[in-house]
Tab-separated table of C-alpha atoms in Angstrom:
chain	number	residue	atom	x	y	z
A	1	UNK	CA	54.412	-102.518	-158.770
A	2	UNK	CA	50.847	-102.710	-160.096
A	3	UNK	CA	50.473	-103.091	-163.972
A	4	UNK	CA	47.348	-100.606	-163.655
A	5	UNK	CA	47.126	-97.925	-161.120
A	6	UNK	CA	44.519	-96.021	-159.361
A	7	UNK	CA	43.989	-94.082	-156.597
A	8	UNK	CA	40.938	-95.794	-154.519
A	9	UNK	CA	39.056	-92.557	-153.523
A	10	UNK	CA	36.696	-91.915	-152.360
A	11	UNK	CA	37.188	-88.858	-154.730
A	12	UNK	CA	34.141	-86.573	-153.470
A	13	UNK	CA	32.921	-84.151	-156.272
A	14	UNK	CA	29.784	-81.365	-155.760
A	15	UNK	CA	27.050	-82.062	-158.147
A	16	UNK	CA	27.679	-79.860	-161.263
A	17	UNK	CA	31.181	-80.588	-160.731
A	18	UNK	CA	33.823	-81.786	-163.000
A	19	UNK	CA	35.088	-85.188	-161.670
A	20	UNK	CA	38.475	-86.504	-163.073
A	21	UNK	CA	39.556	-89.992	-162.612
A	22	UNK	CA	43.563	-91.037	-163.007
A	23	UNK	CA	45.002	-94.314	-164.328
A	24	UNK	CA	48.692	-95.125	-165.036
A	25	UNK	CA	49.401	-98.651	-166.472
A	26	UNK	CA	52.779	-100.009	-166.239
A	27	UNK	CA	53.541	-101.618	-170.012
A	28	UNK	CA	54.498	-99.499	-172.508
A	29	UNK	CA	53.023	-101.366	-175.030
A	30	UNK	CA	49.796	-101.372	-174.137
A	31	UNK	CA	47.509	-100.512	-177.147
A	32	UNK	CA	43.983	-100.486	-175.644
A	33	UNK	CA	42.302	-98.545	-173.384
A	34	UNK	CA	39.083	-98.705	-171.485
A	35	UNK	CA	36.885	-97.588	-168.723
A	36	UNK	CA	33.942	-99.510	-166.929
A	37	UNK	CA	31.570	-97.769	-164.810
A	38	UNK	CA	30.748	-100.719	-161.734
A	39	UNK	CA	27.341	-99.744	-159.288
A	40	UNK	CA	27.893	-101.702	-155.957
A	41	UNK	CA	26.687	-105.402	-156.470
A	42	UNK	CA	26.564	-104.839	-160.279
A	43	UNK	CA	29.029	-106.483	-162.765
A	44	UNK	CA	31.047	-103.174	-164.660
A	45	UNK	CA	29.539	-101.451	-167.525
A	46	UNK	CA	31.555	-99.980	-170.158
A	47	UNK	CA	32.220	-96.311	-170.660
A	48	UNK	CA	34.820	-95.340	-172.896
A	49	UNK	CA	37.375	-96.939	-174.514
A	50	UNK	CA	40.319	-94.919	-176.423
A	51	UNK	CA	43.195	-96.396	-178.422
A	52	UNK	CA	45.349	-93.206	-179.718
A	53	UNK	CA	46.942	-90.379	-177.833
A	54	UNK	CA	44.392	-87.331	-177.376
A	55	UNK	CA	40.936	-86.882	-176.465
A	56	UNK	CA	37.854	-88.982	-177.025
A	57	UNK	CA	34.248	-87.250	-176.261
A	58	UNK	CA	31.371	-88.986	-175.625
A	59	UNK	CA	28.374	-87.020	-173.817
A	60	UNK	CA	29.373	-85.655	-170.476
A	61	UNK	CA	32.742	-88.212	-170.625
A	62	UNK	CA	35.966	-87.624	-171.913
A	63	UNK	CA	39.137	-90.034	-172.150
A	64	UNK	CA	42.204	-88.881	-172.377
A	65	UNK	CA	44.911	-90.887	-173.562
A	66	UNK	CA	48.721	-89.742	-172.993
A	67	UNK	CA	50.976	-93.015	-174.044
A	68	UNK	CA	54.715	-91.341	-173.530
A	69	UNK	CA	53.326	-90.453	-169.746
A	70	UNK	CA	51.580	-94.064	-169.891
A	71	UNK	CA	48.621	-92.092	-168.468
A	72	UNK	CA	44.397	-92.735	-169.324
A	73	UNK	CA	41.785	-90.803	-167.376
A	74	UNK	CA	38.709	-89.723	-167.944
A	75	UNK	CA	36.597	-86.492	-166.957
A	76	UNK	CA	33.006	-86.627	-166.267
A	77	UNK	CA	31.607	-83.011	-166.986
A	78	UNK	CA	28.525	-81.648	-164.573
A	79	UNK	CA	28.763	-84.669	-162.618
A	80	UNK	CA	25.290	-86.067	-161.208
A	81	UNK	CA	24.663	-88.409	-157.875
A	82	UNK	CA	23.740	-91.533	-160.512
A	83	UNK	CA	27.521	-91.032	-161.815
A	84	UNK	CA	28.267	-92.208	-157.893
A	85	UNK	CA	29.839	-95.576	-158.824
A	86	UNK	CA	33.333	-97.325	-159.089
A	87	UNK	CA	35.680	-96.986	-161.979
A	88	UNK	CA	37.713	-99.365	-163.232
A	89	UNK	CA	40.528	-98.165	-165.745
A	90	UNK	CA	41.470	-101.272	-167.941
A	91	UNK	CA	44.230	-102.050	-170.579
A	92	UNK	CA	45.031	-104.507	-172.865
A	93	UNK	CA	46.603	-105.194	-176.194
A	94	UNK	CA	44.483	-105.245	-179.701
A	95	UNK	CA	45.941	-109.138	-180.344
A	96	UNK	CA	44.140	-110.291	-177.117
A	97	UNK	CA	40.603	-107.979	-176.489
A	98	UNK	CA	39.683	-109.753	-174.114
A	99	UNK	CA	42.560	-110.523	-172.050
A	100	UNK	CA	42.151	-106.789	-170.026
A	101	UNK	CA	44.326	-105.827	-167.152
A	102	UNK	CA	42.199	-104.206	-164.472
A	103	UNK	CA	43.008	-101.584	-161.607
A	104	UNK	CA	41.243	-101.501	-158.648
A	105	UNK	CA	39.186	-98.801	-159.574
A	106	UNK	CA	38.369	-95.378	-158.101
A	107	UNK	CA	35.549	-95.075	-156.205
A	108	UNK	CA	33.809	-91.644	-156.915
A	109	UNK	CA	30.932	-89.885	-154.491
A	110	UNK	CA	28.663	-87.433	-156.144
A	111	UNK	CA	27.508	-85.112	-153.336
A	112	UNK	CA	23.977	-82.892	-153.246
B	1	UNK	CA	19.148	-107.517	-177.753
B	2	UNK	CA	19.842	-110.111	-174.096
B	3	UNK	CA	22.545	-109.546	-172.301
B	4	UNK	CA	25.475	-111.605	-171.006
B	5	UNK	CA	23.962	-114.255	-168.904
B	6	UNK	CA	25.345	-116.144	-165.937
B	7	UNK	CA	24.337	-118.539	-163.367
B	8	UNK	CA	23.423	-119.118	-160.373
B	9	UNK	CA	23.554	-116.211	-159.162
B	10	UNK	CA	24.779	-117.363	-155.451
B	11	UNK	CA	26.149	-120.520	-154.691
B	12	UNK	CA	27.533	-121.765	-151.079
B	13	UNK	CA	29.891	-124.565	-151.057
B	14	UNK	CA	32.678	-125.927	-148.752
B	15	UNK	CA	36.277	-126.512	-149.272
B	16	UNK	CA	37.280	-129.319	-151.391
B	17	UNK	CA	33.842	-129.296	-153.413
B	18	UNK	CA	33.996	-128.376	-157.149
B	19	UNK	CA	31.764	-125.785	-158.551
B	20	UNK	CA	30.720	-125.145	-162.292
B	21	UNK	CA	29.534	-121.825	-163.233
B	22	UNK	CA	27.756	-121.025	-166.600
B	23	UNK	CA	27.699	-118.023	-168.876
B	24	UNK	CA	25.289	-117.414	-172.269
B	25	UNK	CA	27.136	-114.848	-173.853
B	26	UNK	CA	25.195	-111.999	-176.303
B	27	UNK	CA	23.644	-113.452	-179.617
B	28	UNK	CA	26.220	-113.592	-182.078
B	29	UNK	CA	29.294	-113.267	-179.985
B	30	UNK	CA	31.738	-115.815	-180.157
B	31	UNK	CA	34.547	-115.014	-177.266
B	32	UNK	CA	33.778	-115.623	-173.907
B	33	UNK	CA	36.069	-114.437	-170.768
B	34	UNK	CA	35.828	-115.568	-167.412
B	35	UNK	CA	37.396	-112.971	-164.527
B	36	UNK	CA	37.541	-113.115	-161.188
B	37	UNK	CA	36.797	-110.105	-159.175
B	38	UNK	CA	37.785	-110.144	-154.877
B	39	UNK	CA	37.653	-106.798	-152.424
B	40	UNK	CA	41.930	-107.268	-152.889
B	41	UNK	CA	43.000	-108.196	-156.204
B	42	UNK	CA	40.335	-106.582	-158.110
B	43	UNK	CA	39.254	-107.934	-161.982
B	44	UNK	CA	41.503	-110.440	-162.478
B	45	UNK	CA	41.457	-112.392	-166.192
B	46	UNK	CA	40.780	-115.948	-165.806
B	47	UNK	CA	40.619	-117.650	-169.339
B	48	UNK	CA	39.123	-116.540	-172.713
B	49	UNK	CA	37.903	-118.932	-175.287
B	50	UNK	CA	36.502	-118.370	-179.190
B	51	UNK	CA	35.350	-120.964	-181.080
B	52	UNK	CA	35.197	-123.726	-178.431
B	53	UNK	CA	39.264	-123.091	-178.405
B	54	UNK	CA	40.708	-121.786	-175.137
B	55	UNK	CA	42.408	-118.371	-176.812
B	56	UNK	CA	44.256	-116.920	-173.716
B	57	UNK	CA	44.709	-118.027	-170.015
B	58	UNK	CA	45.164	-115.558	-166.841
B	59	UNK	CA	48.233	-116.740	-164.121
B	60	UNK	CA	45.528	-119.209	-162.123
B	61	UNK	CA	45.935	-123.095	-161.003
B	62	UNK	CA	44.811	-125.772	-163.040
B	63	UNK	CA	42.074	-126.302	-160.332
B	64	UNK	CA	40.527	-123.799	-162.808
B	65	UNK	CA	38.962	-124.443	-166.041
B	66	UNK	CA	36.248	-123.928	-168.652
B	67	UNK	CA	35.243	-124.970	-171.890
B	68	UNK	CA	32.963	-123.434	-174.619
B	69	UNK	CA	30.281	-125.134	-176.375
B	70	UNK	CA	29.209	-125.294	-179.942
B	71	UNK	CA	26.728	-122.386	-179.453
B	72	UNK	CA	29.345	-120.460	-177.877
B	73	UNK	CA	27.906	-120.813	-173.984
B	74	UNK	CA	31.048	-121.203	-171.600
B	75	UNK	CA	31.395	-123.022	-168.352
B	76	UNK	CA	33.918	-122.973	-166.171
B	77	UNK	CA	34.977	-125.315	-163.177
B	78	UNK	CA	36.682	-124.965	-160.424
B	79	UNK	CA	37.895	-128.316	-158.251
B	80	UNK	CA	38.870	-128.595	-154.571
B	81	UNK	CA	37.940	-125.535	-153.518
B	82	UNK	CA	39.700	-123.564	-151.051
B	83	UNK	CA	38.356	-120.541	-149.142
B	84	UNK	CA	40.423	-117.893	-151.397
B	85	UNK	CA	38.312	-119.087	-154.306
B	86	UNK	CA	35.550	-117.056	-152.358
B	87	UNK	CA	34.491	-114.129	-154.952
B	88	UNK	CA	32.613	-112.871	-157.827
B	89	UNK	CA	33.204	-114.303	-161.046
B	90	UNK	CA	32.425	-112.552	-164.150
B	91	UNK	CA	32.331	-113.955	-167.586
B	92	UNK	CA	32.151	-110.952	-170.224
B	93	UNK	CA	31.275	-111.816	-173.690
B	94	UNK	CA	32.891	-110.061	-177.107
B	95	UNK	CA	32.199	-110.312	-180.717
B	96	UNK	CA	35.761	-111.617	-180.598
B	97	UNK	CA	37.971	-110.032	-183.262
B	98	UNK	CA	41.536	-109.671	-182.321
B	99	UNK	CA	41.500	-105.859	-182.580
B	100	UNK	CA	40.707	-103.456	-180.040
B	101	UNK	CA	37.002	-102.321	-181.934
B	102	UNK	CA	35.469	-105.573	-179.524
B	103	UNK	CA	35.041	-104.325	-176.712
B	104	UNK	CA	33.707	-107.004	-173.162
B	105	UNK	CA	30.054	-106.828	-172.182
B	106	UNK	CA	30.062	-108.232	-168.807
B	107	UNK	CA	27.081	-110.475	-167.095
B	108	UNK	CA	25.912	-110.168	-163.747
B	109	UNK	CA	28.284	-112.555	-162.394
B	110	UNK	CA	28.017	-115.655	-159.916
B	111	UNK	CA	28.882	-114.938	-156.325
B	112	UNK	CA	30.862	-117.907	-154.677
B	113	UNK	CA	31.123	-118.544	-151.240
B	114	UNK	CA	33.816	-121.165	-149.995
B	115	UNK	CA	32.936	-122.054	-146.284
């Protein structure tokens, strides 16, 4: 079983469109929370991160944090064809930042 | 404010070379990562290291390795090569505090091809 879970897509969303991207991570005691935003041949950018159960808005992105489900994903509100990207989900724990487990990311299409 | 900094960009070698990669992480951050990123596995954590000290280590060989300078620029090494170490490698630099508030800035990343 994967540690961090994600469906690869493509997930195809209308422009406009609400686009919501899934994660489930696989130890319980993960404490941090984080999505990148990776353009083909670019290195990932970060998006959100999120380190408490509940919402976190920023612009047209939301995180959602659930920690009993063990369940991050994040909603991109009147999606545009720039959003068009992969998006990695990654988690870690707040005594090693930098040491991030990574899914595979979900590969999202913005159509016209 | 520069980013994260890495080179080469490309590099071509064959198996059994080594390789060493660079990174300049941002001005006044003092952890650097080093991940590996392939079409199969995905991100995959490497090493971290903060104050010239290796902090945390990913499940790799010991053909991999790195070390972190006074200035806090990494390198990392890889010996005898084998064709799996074909990918992109990604160093991502943090202010470094051991809470969740420091979040990885990634650079562009050095694309290694083992032939």
């Amino acid at each position: 079983q994967k540690e961090v879970e994600q469906n690869s897509g493509p997930l195809s969303v209308p422009e406009g469109a609400i686009a919501s991207l899934n994660c489930t991570y696989s130890d319980r005691g993960s404490q941090s929370f984080f999505w990148y935003r990776q353009y083909s041949g670019k290195s990932p950018e970060l998006i959100m991160s999120i380190y408490s159960n509940g919402d976190k808005e920023d612009g047209r992105f939301t995180a959602q944090l659930n920690k009993a489900s063990q369940y991050v994903s994040l909603l991109i509100r009147d999606s545009q064809p720039s959003d068009s990207a992969t998006y990695l989900c990654a988690v870690g724990f707040l005594g090693t930042a930098s040491k991030l487990t990574f899914g595979t990311g979900t590969r999202l299409q913005v159509t016209l | 404010k520069a980013g994260v900094t890495q080179t080469p960009r490309y590099l071509i070698k064959t198996r059994g070379q080594q390789v060493t990669l660079s990174c300049s992480p941002i001005s006044g951050h003092r952890s650097v990562s080093w991940y590996q990123q392939t079409p199969g596995q995905g991100l995959q954590f490497l090493f971290e290291y903060f104050s010239e000290t290796q902090r945390n280590k990913g499940n790799f060989p010991g053909r991999f390795s790195g070390r972190q300078f006074s200035n806090s620029r990494s390198e990392m090494n890889v010996s005898t090569l084998e064709l799996g170490d074909s990918a992109l490698y990604l160093c991502a630099s943090s202010q470094g505090g051991t809470g969740g508030n420091s979040p990885l800035h990634f650079g562009n990343g050095t694309r290694l091809t083992v032939t």
